[in-house]
Short mmCIF file of C-alpha atoms in Angstrom, two decimals:
data_model
loop_
_atom_site.label_atom_id
_atom_site.label_comp_id
_atom_site.label_asym_id
_atom_site.label_seq_id
_atom_site.Cartn_x
_atom_site.Cartn_y
_atom_site.Cartn_z
CA MET E 1356 94.31 93.73 30.81
CA LYS E 1357 95.76 96.72 33.24
CA LYS E 1358 93.97 96.58 35.79
CA THR E 1359 94.24 92.96 36.26
CA LEU E 1360 98.04 93.07 36.60
CA ALA E 1361 97.66 95.90 38.92
CA THR E 1362 95.21 93.45 40.79
CA VAL E 1363 97.62 90.67 40.43
CA ALA E 1364 100.70 92.48 41.64
CA ILE E 1365 98.50 94.39 44.74
CA THR E 1366 97.76 90.87 45.99
CA ALA E 1367 101.29 89.56 44.95
CA GLY E 1368 102.81 92.44 47.78
CA CYS E 1369 100.33 91.41 50.09
CA VAL E 1370 101.32 87.88 49.68
CA ALA E 1371 105.09 88.50 50.28
CA PHE E 1372 104.50 91.66 52.99
CA GLY E 1373 102.03 89.19 55.01
CA ALA E 1374 105.00 85.93 54.38
CA TYR E 1375 107.13 88.71 56.14
CA LEU E 1376 105.31 89.45 58.72
CA HIS E 1377 104.79 86.00 59.48
CA ALA E 1378 108.09 85.10 59.96
CA ARG E 1379 108.93 88.07 62.18
CA TYR E 1380 106.04 86.88 64.56
CA THR E 1381 106.77 83.69 64.83
CA GLU E 1382 111.00 84.79 65.48
CA TYR E 1383 109.24 87.56 68.14
CA THR E 1384 107.25 84.12 69.26
CA ALA E 1385 109.68 81.45 69.36
CA ALA E 1386 112.25 84.18 70.79
CA LYS E 1387 112.20 82.34 74.27
CA ALA E 1388 113.51 84.80 77.78
CA PRO E 1389 116.24 84.24 79.45
CA VAL E 1390 115.46 81.27 82.01
CA VAL E 1391 116.92 80.66 85.42
CA SER E 1392 117.77 77.63 87.10
CA LYS E 1393 117.36 76.99 90.38
CA GLU E 1394 121.06 77.16 90.93
CA ASP E 1395 120.98 80.92 89.77
CA VAL E 1396 118.05 80.82 91.99
CA VAL E 1397 119.29 84.58 94.77
CA SER E 1398 118.51 84.79 98.33
CA VAL E 1399 119.08 87.81 99.36
CA PHE E 1400 122.62 86.72 100.98
CA ALA E 1401 124.19 85.61 98.21
CA GLY E 1402 124.34 88.27 96.06
CA GLN E 1403 123.07 89.59 92.37
CA LEU E 1404 122.08 88.06 89.33
CA ASP E 1405 124.60 87.94 86.91
CA ALA E 1406 124.49 91.18 84.28
CA SER E 1407 123.86 88.52 81.66
CA LYS E 1408 120.70 88.19 83.04
CA VAL E 1409 119.15 90.97 84.20
CA ALA E 1410 118.46 91.78 79.90
CA MET E 1411 114.73 92.61 79.10
CA SER E 1412 112.81 90.12 78.02
CA TYR E 1413 111.94 89.40 74.43
CA ALA E 1414 108.38 89.43 74.74
CA PRO E 1415 107.64 91.67 76.98
CA THR E 1416 103.53 92.05 76.98
CA ASP E 1417 103.57 87.76 78.65
CA PHE E 1418 103.46 87.93 81.98
CA THR E 1419 102.32 84.47 82.93
CA GLU E 1420 105.85 83.02 83.24
CA ALA E 1421 106.40 85.93 85.82
CA ALA E 1422 102.71 85.91 87.13
CA ALA E 1423 103.72 81.36 87.99
CA LYS E 1424 106.39 82.21 89.75
CA SER E 1425 106.36 85.14 91.38
CA VAL E 1426 103.13 84.43 93.23
CA GLU E 1427 104.59 80.85 94.93
CA SER E 1428 106.62 83.47 96.20
CA VAL E 1429 104.61 85.97 98.14
CA VAL E 1430 103.01 85.39 101.17
CA HIS E 1431 99.49 87.19 103.25
CA VAL E 1432 100.65 89.08 106.27
CA LYS E 1433 98.13 89.38 108.91
CA ILE E 1434 98.30 91.28 112.10
CA LEU E 1435 96.69 90.66 115.29
CA GLN E 1436 97.13 92.43 118.52
CA GLU E 1437 96.30 92.26 121.22
CA SER E 1438 91.65 93.74 121.88
CA ARG E 1439 92.83 96.15 124.31
CA GLN E 1440 92.24 100.06 124.79
CA SER E 1441 93.32 102.05 127.63
CA SER E 1442 93.59 104.92 129.51
CA TYR E 1443 96.56 107.01 131.74
CA GLY E 1444 93.47 107.33 134.61
CA SER E 1445 94.15 111.10 134.27
CA THR E 1446 92.29 113.69 132.02
CA ASP E 1447 95.98 116.01 132.36
CA PRO E 1448 96.35 117.54 128.91
CA PHE E 1449 99.82 116.89 129.59
CA LEU E 1450 99.08 113.45 130.31
CA GLN E 1451 97.00 113.74 127.03
CA PHE E 1452 99.89 115.98 125.64
CA PHE E 1453 102.45 113.02 125.96
CA PHE E 1454 100.67 109.80 125.87
CA GLY E 1455 97.36 110.69 123.66
CA PRO E 1456 94.13 110.83 124.63
CA ARG E 1457 92.22 108.87 127.87
CA ILE E 1458 89.82 105.92 126.43
CA GLN E 1459 88.35 104.15 129.05
CA PRO E 1460 89.66 100.36 129.85
CA GLN E 1461 88.85 97.70 128.38
CA GLN E 1462 89.70 93.54 129.23
CA PRO E 1463 92.18 92.17 126.78
CA GLN E 1464 89.71 89.36 124.93
CA GLY E 1465 93.56 87.89 122.38
CA PRO E 1466 93.96 88.81 119.78
CA GLN E 1467 92.07 89.61 116.96
CA LEU E 1468 92.74 90.89 113.24
CA THR E 1469 93.57 94.33 113.04
CA GLY E 1470 95.51 94.69 109.29
CA SER E 1471 96.71 93.06 106.28
CA GLY E 1472 99.75 93.16 103.84
CA SER E 1473 101.94 91.43 102.09
CA GLY E 1474 106.17 88.98 101.71
CA VAL E 1475 108.35 88.48 100.07
CA ILE E 1476 109.52 84.97 100.39
CA ILE E 1477 113.67 85.16 100.27
CA SER E 1478 115.21 82.07 101.15
CA ASN E 1479 113.57 78.31 101.76
CA ASP E 1480 114.23 78.43 105.05
CA GLY E 1481 111.27 80.86 105.89
CA TYR E 1482 113.00 84.93 105.31
CA ILE E 1483 110.35 86.75 104.10
CA VAL E 1484 110.59 90.58 104.02
CA THR E 1485 107.33 92.99 104.44
CA ASN E 1486 107.41 96.87 104.44
CA ASN E 1487 108.42 97.92 107.81
CA HIS E 1488 104.50 100.30 108.15
CA VAL E 1489 102.85 96.48 107.43
CA ILE E 1490 104.04 94.35 111.07
CA GLU E 1491 104.91 97.75 113.06
CA SER E 1492 101.91 97.60 115.14
CA ALA E 1493 101.99 94.17 115.11
CA ASP E 1494 100.64 91.18 118.82
CA LYS E 1495 101.60 88.61 117.16
CA ILE E 1496 102.56 88.40 113.04
CA GLU E 1497 100.67 85.58 110.71
CA ILE E 1498 102.04 84.09 107.09
CA VAL E 1499 99.55 82.60 104.69
CA LEU E 1500 101.32 80.87 101.64
CA ASN E 1501 100.23 80.82 98.54
CA ASP E 1502 99.39 76.75 99.69
CA GLY E 1503 97.52 77.17 102.98
CA ARG E 1504 99.49 76.80 104.62
CA VAL E 1505 99.48 79.28 108.10
CA PHE E 1506 103.61 80.39 110.04
CA GLU E 1507 103.33 82.26 112.84
CA GLY E 1508 105.91 85.05 112.00
CA THR E 1509 109.12 86.30 113.63
CA LEU E 1510 109.82 89.54 113.82
CA VAL E 1511 113.98 89.36 113.24
CA GLY E 1512 114.36 93.46 111.97
CA THR E 1513 112.84 96.42 111.12
CA ASP E 1514 113.69 99.88 109.11
CA LYS E 1515 112.12 102.57 109.87
CA THR E 1516 114.76 104.88 107.67
CA THR E 1517 113.49 102.40 104.07
CA ASP E 1518 110.38 101.23 105.64
CA ILE E 1519 111.77 97.30 104.81
CA ALA E 1520 110.95 95.03 108.42
CA LEU E 1521 112.12 91.51 107.61
CA VAL E 1522 110.22 88.41 108.85
CA LYS E 1523 111.25 84.42 109.83
CA ILE E 1524 108.86 81.35 109.71
CA ASP E 1525 110.11 77.28 110.05
CA ALA E 1526 109.38 76.32 107.28
CA GLU E 1527 112.49 75.00 104.56
CA ASN E 1528 112.09 73.57 101.15
CA LEU E 1529 110.61 76.70 100.39
CA GLN E 1530 109.98 78.67 96.95
CA PRO E 1531 112.70 81.79 96.69
CA LEU E 1532 111.55 85.91 95.31
CA ALA E 1533 115.47 85.56 92.78
CA PHE E 1534 116.34 89.03 93.21
CA GLY E 1535 116.66 90.67 90.80
CA ASN E 1536 119.30 94.43 89.34
CA SER E 1537 116.62 97.41 90.04
CA ASP E 1538 119.87 99.76 88.74
CA ALA E 1539 119.40 97.77 85.39
CA LEU E 1540 115.35 98.87 85.69
CA LYS E 1541 114.63 101.40 82.67
CA VAL E 1542 111.14 103.57 82.12
CA GLY E 1543 109.08 102.01 80.09
CA GLU E 1544 109.66 98.32 81.16
CA TRP E 1545 106.85 95.42 82.18
CA VAL E 1546 106.93 95.08 85.83
CA LEU E 1547 104.51 93.13 87.76
CA ALA E 1548 103.17 94.31 91.13
CA VAL E 1549 101.30 90.65 92.93
CA GLY E 1550 100.41 91.11 96.93
CA ASN E 1551 97.05 91.00 98.65
CA PRO E 1552 95.39 93.91 97.94
CA PHE E 1553 91.80 94.25 99.79
CA ASN E 1554 91.75 90.80 101.37
CA LEU E 1555 92.27 89.54 98.12
CA THR E 1556 94.74 87.07 97.95
CA SER E 1557 97.40 85.97 94.96
CA THR E 1558 96.78 89.03 92.42
CA VAL E 1559 99.10 89.69 89.65
CA THR E 1560 99.09 93.72 87.52
CA ALA E 1561 100.97 95.09 85.74
CA GLY E 1562 102.26 98.27 84.64
CA ILE E 1563 105.65 100.59 83.08
CA VAL E 1564 108.39 101.26 85.26
CA SER E 1565 107.44 105.43 85.08
CA ALA E 1566 110.50 106.75 87.31
CA LYS E 1567 112.80 106.60 89.49
CA SER E 1568 115.06 107.10 91.86
CA ARG E 1569 111.93 108.68 93.51
CA ASN E 1570 111.37 111.36 96.90
CA MET E 1571 107.34 111.53 97.60
CA GLY E 1572 108.77 113.26 102.20
CA ILE E 1573 106.69 110.45 102.96
CA ASN E 1574 108.79 108.37 104.99
CA GLN E 1575 109.22 111.25 108.54
CA SER E 1576 111.79 108.37 110.43
CA GLN E 1577 114.95 110.20 111.06
CA MET E 1578 117.53 109.84 108.25
CA SER E 1579 114.89 108.29 106.15
CA VAL E 1580 115.78 106.92 101.73
CA GLU E 1581 113.73 107.08 99.71
CA SER E 1582 114.24 106.84 96.09
CA PHE E 1583 111.18 104.59 94.19
CA ILE E 1584 110.42 102.73 91.45
CA GLN E 1585 107.46 104.63 90.44
CA THR E 1586 105.38 102.79 88.18
CA ASP E 1587 101.88 102.67 87.54
CA ALA E 1588 100.80 98.50 88.34
CA ALA E 1589 98.23 99.52 90.64
CA VAL E 1590 98.47 98.59 93.46
CA ASN E 1591 95.67 98.96 97.00
CA PRO E 1592 95.96 98.43 100.62
CA GLY E 1593 97.31 95.23 101.02
CA ASN E 1594 100.04 95.57 98.25
CA SER E 1595 101.72 97.05 101.53
CA GLY E 1596 105.57 94.67 101.41
CA GLY E 1597 104.42 92.46 98.33
CA ALA E 1598 106.58 91.75 95.38
CA LEU E 1599 107.70 93.70 92.04
CA VAL E 1600 108.87 92.15 89.14
CA ASN E 1601 109.90 91.81 85.50
CA THR E 1602 108.75 90.25 82.97
CA ARG E 1603 111.70 87.37 84.14
CA GLY E 1604 110.06 87.40 87.50
CA GLU E 1605 112.82 88.23 89.12
CA LEU E 1606 112.18 90.60 92.35
CA VAL E 1607 113.65 94.97 92.07
CA GLY E 1608 111.03 96.11 93.71
CA ILE E 1609 109.21 95.80 96.93
CA ASN E 1610 105.97 97.60 96.65
CA THR E 1611 105.40 100.53 98.95
CA ALA E 1612 103.19 103.28 98.32
CA ILE E 1613 100.68 104.35 96.72
CA ALA E 1614 100.14 108.20 95.27
CA SER E 1615 96.49 109.11 96.31
CA ASN E 1616 93.60 111.17 98.25
CA THR E 1617 91.57 108.44 98.18
CA GLY E 1618 93.79 106.27 100.09
CA SER E 1619 93.04 103.71 96.88
CA TYR E 1620 94.88 103.40 93.83
CA THR E 1621 94.78 106.65 91.40
CA GLY E 1622 97.14 106.21 88.64
CA TYR E 1623 100.60 105.82 90.94
CA SER E 1624 103.09 103.16 92.78
CA PHE E 1625 105.59 103.02 94.47
CA ALA E 1626 108.28 100.42 95.25
CA VAL E 1627 111.98 100.41 97.27
CA PRO E 1628 114.48 100.02 94.41
CA THR E 1629 116.40 95.48 95.60
CA SER E 1630 119.85 98.28 95.31
CA ILE E 1631 118.14 99.07 98.48
CA VAL E 1632 115.84 95.68 100.13
CA GLN E 1633 118.53 93.25 99.11
CA LYS E 1634 121.29 95.07 101.94
CA VAL E 1635 118.57 95.82 104.11
CA ALA E 1636 117.55 91.85 105.14
CA SER E 1637 121.49 90.89 104.86
CA ASP E 1638 121.75 93.83 107.40
CA LEU E 1639 119.15 92.70 109.45
CA LYS E 1640 119.68 88.40 109.75
CA GLU E 1641 123.60 88.57 110.01
CA TYR E 1642 124.09 91.84 113.10
CA GLY E 1643 119.45 92.67 114.15
CA GLU E 1644 120.36 96.49 112.69
CA VAL E 1645 121.61 97.76 109.85
CA GLN E 1646 124.92 98.96 109.29
CA ARG E 1647 123.86 102.88 108.12
CA ALA E 1648 127.08 104.16 106.29
CA LEU E 1649 127.63 108.22 105.67
CA LEU E 1650 128.89 110.60 103.90
CA GLY E 1651 128.67 113.13 106.80
CA VAL E 1652 127.37 116.47 104.78
CA SER E 1653 124.57 118.35 104.80
CA ILE E 1654 122.86 118.09 100.70
CA ALA E 1655 120.73 120.60 98.47
CA GLU E 1656 119.62 119.57 94.51
CA VAL E 1657 121.43 121.34 92.11
CA ASN E 1658 118.21 124.44 91.27
CA ALA E 1659 118.52 126.48 88.62
CA ASP E 1660 120.19 129.50 90.05
CA VAL E 1661 123.25 127.15 91.15
CA GLN E 1662 123.32 126.46 88.08
CA LYS E 1663 123.90 130.26 87.47
CA LYS E 1664 126.35 130.44 90.49
CA PHE E 1665 128.61 127.88 89.91
CA ASN E 1666 128.18 127.95 85.80
CA LEU E 1667 126.78 124.22 85.62
CA ASP E 1668 125.78 123.08 82.54
CA LYS E 1669 122.28 121.76 83.69
CA PRO E 1670 121.07 122.17 86.36
CA GLU E 1671 121.76 118.94 88.34
CA GLY E 1672 124.04 116.29 91.02
CA VAL E 1673 124.23 117.15 94.10
CA LEU E 1674 125.65 120.80 96.81
CA VAL E 1675 127.15 120.26 99.46
CA VAL E 1676 126.49 122.54 101.72
CA ASP E 1677 128.35 121.64 104.58
CA VAL E 1678 130.48 119.17 105.64
CA ASN E 1679 130.12 117.58 109.64
CA GLU E 1680 133.74 117.41 111.68
CA GLY E 1681 135.05 113.42 112.36
CA SER E 1682 133.12 112.83 108.94
CA ALA E 1683 133.96 109.96 105.95
CA ALA E 1684 133.61 113.17 103.60
CA ARG E 1685 136.42 116.01 106.37
CA GLU E 1686 138.51 113.54 106.45
CA ALA E 1687 138.88 112.47 103.02
CA GLY E 1688 138.95 116.66 101.09
CA ILE E 1689 135.39 117.00 100.50
CA GLN E 1690 134.36 120.35 101.20
CA SER E 1691 131.11 122.75 101.43
CA ASP E 1692 130.33 124.18 97.48
CA ASP E 1693 131.39 120.49 95.69
CA ILE E 1694 128.76 118.90 94.11
CA ILE E 1695 129.04 115.68 93.26
CA ILE E 1696 127.61 113.98 90.37
CA ALA E 1697 128.60 110.22 90.47
CA ILE E 1698 129.37 107.12 93.18
CA ASP E 1699 131.35 104.27 92.09
CA GLY E 1700 130.90 105.17 88.37
CA LYS E 1701 127.41 104.82 88.48
CA PRO E 1702 124.72 109.30 87.52
CA THR E 1703 123.79 110.90 91.48
CA MET E 1704 122.42 114.17 89.59
CA THR E 1705 119.44 114.29 91.98
CA ILE E 1706 119.92 113.66 96.04
CA PRO E 1707 117.36 109.80 95.63
CA GLN E 1708 120.11 108.87 93.42
CA LEU E 1709 123.13 109.55 95.86
CA GLN E 1710 120.99 108.04 98.72
CA GLU E 1711 120.39 105.23 97.16
CA GLN E 1712 124.40 105.20 96.04
CA VAL E 1713 125.08 105.11 99.86
CA ALA E 1714 122.53 103.28 101.30
CA GLN E 1715 124.06 100.42 99.18
CA HIS E 1716 127.26 100.04 101.19
CA ARG E 1717 128.23 99.37 105.06
CA PRO E 1718 130.85 101.31 107.72
CA GLY E 1719 134.03 101.41 106.36
CA ASP E 1720 133.29 100.44 103.07
CA SER E 1721 135.08 102.61 100.23
CA VAL E 1722 133.48 104.04 97.48
CA LYS E 1723 134.65 106.47 94.72
CA VAL E 1724 133.67 110.12 94.80
CA LEU E 1725 133.35 112.26 91.25
CA PHE E 1726 132.40 115.14 92.52
CA ILE E 1727 132.23 120.04 90.27
CA ARG E 1728 135.19 121.93 92.05
CA ASP E 1729 135.67 125.51 90.70
CA GLY E 1730 134.82 124.24 87.33
CA LYS E 1731 136.98 120.78 87.10
CA GLU E 1732 135.65 117.46 87.72
CA GLN E 1733 138.04 115.86 91.07
CA SER E 1734 137.66 112.59 92.24
CA VAL E 1735 138.28 111.38 96.06
CA MET E 1736 137.86 107.78 97.52
CA VAL E 1737 135.52 107.82 100.71
CA THR E 1738 136.40 105.41 103.07
CA LEU E 1739 132.48 105.81 104.67
CA ARG E 1740 131.15 105.84 108.65
CA ASN E 1741 128.63 105.22 110.64
CA VAL E 1742 126.02 107.43 112.84
CA ARG E 1743 129.08 107.33 116.12
CA GLY E 1744 131.64 108.74 112.64
CA THR E 1745 133.32 105.91 113.03
CA THR E 1746 134.17 101.84 110.97
CA GLU E 1747 132.90 99.95 112.93
CA VAL E 1748 129.70 97.54 113.06
CA VAL E 1749 127.00 98.15 115.15
CA LYS E 1750 125.23 95.67 116.75
CA VAL E 1751 121.43 96.01 118.16
CA SER E 1752 122.69 94.27 121.73
CA ASP E 1753 125.43 97.02 122.06
CA ALA E 1754 123.02 99.83 123.31
CA THR E 1755 122.18 96.92 125.73
CA ASN E 1756 125.62 98.05 127.47
CA VAL E 1757 125.12 102.39 126.73
CA LEU E 1758 122.22 102.37 128.88
CA GLY E 1759 122.91 100.01 131.57
CA GLY E 1760 120.14 97.98 133.35
CA SER E 1761 117.59 94.80 133.16
CA LEU E 1762 114.57 96.09 131.09
CA ARG E 1763 111.34 94.23 129.93
CA PRO E 1764 108.27 94.99 128.64
CA LEU E 1765 105.56 95.13 130.45
CA THR E 1766 103.26 92.68 131.71
CA ASP E 1767 99.60 92.94 130.86
CA GLU E 1768 98.78 92.57 134.34
CA GLU E 1769 100.76 95.77 134.14
CA LYS E 1770 99.86 97.02 131.52
CA GLN E 1771 95.84 97.28 132.82
CA LYS E 1772 96.27 97.83 136.09
CA SER E 1773 98.34 100.93 134.87
CA HIS E 1774 96.38 101.86 132.16
CA LEU E 1775 98.60 101.85 129.58
CA ARG E 1776 99.33 100.35 125.42
CA TYR E 1777 102.42 100.13 125.77
CA GLY E 1778 106.50 100.50 127.16
CA ILE E 1779 109.79 99.28 128.77
CA LYS E 1780 110.07 98.74 131.89
CA VAL E 1781 113.48 99.84 133.26
CA GLU E 1782 112.84 96.95 136.33
CA LYS E 1783 116.97 97.45 138.19
CA VAL E 1784 119.22 100.77 136.63
CA GLY E 1785 122.55 99.92 136.70
CA ASN E 1786 126.79 101.34 135.36
CA GLY E 1787 125.04 103.85 131.98
CA LYS E 1788 123.89 106.84 129.81
CA LEU E 1789 120.12 105.33 132.34
CA LYS E 1790 122.01 106.10 135.45
CA GLU E 1791 123.78 108.81 133.92
CA SER E 1792 120.64 110.97 133.36
CA GLY E 1793 118.64 110.52 136.66
CA VAL E 1794 116.21 107.38 135.54
CA ARG E 1795 115.47 105.86 138.99
CA ASP E 1796 113.73 102.03 138.74
CA GLY E 1797 110.67 101.56 137.74
CA PHE E 1798 110.70 104.00 135.33
CA ILE E 1799 108.54 102.80 132.69
CA ILE E 1800 110.11 104.00 129.35
CA LEU E 1801 106.44 104.80 126.79
CA LYS E 1802 108.81 106.29 124.61
CA ALA E 1803 112.43 107.13 123.01
CA ASN E 1804 112.86 109.43 120.09
CA ARG E 1805 109.18 110.09 119.61
CA THR E 1806 108.51 106.33 118.95
CA PRO E 1807 106.49 104.38 121.47
CA LEU E 1808 107.58 100.76 122.42
CA THR E 1809 106.23 97.66 122.06
CA SER E 1810 109.39 95.68 122.97
CA VAL E 1811 113.11 96.19 124.05
CA LYS E 1812 114.50 95.70 121.08
CA GLU E 1813 112.37 98.62 119.43
CA LEU E 1814 114.46 100.48 121.95
CA GLU E 1815 117.61 98.61 121.77
CA GLN E 1816 117.71 99.24 117.71
CA ILE E 1817 116.82 103.01 118.04
CA THR E 1818 119.46 103.29 120.75
CA ALA E 1819 121.33 101.67 117.96
CA THR E 1820 120.87 104.07 115.08
CA ALA E 1821 121.26 107.04 116.85
CA SER E 1822 122.90 109.94 115.45
CA GLU E 1823 123.89 111.94 119.07
CA GLY E 1824 121.32 111.82 121.40
CA LEU E 1825 118.09 110.51 123.04
CA PHE E 1826 114.62 111.37 124.59
CA ILE E 1827 112.94 109.55 126.55
CA SER E 1828 109.45 109.95 127.62
CA GLY E 1829 107.82 108.33 130.77
CA ILE E 1830 105.83 107.58 134.24
CA TYR E 1831 107.16 106.37 137.36
CA PRO E 1832 104.18 103.14 138.63
CA ASN E 1833 103.21 106.38 141.52
CA GLY E 1834 101.97 108.14 137.97
CA LYS E 1835 104.66 110.93 137.68
CA VAL E 1836 105.19 111.92 134.26
CA ALA E 1837 109.39 112.10 133.86
CA TYR E 1838 111.50 113.09 130.66
CA TYR E 1839 115.32 111.84 130.52
CA ALA E 1840 118.40 113.58 127.98
CA LEU E 1841 120.54 110.84 126.98
CA ASN E 1842 124.81 112.06 126.11
CA LEU E 1843 125.85 109.03 123.73
CA GLN E 1844 128.22 110.71 122.36
CA ASP E 1845 130.48 111.03 126.07
#
């Protein structure tokens, strides 16, 4: 009898527990993630989604809705280059030092596919975000939509400091991907990587946010900004420029790099957060150049030695090593040995966090800087400035006026005749920095601040963002090599 009662009790308990689990499961799976209506679709030029729409999904392991939204907005970016090689007609080591090793010239044979990546549609009229490193060597950009349609892409602008580029195609009624709030991402949250690895179109992989505000030191450009979202979603060659989305199908990052000794995915991938992407793309569309806001300080991480020196509770924050003359920080009263711990209420416990917060602003914006001085917290309002130390908008078109002269890219015939792969020709020197530096008519500028030049726009962008000077190297039609230093401060 006792055994019978015990069996009945156990059975009843199991039934009750099973009913409880079923009820909770039904409640869990019936809960719907926040739905973003068409009116909520936010292009890069319209600002962030409402904060209420960036809460974590109720069902983070169901990726079907997010995948369905994102694959239609992610495109295949194909890079085409003219099939040509070049030499400088000389084995002179001096020439090779500046312009690379000699290669035997060949006749142009038309554009050839040389690489590919991914991109993300951010407006219904054809603006697409991708990585700068995906398109920087392209003579022609070809965009393939998920439905198979093919368009020629026009480069609107690039930003090497964040590795972001903006491309435009002549199309309407596209399906843009809504921008989510990358600041709201939490470590451990599920995300999807959407792109075209190994030319496998519309590929979706899943992982979690492994870390935020990572600085990998992979961007070697001047004043580079690295504050990556680290994930373990599988990303391979071809994913660059693709979408990192949350479980609601909102764009939270642009996949950019992997940590690998082989060139293929081995565990971790990195994405530029939308807090940076959105601002960069907006600037490129409006001005053709990113409006870089600067505090004007030299900084260092707060390590254990700094913590001990300043008697801090934790080794957190960003140490101000030096304050530049005429900078925003100096004007606001920030001093060496101040430790910056927040910008506009958002923690800046590492250099990447500080860079990310400042990178979201334009020159002329005012931010509240919280810092520690002599063991006490203080705050001050700082009006950010550009690389020239002013609050004015920097326009690419202004750079041509600064340089002075008539500039154009080399024709294919000129490249073949001079055995060059790229270059900008100074047809006629006008009043400006070129003339002041001694540049003469006919000079072919090959590199500016060590960057090879394939278009006048590239030279304008480099000039617009050069903080002090511009170093150009090139060659005259008679074969004479020359290089010049241009002072942009006067």
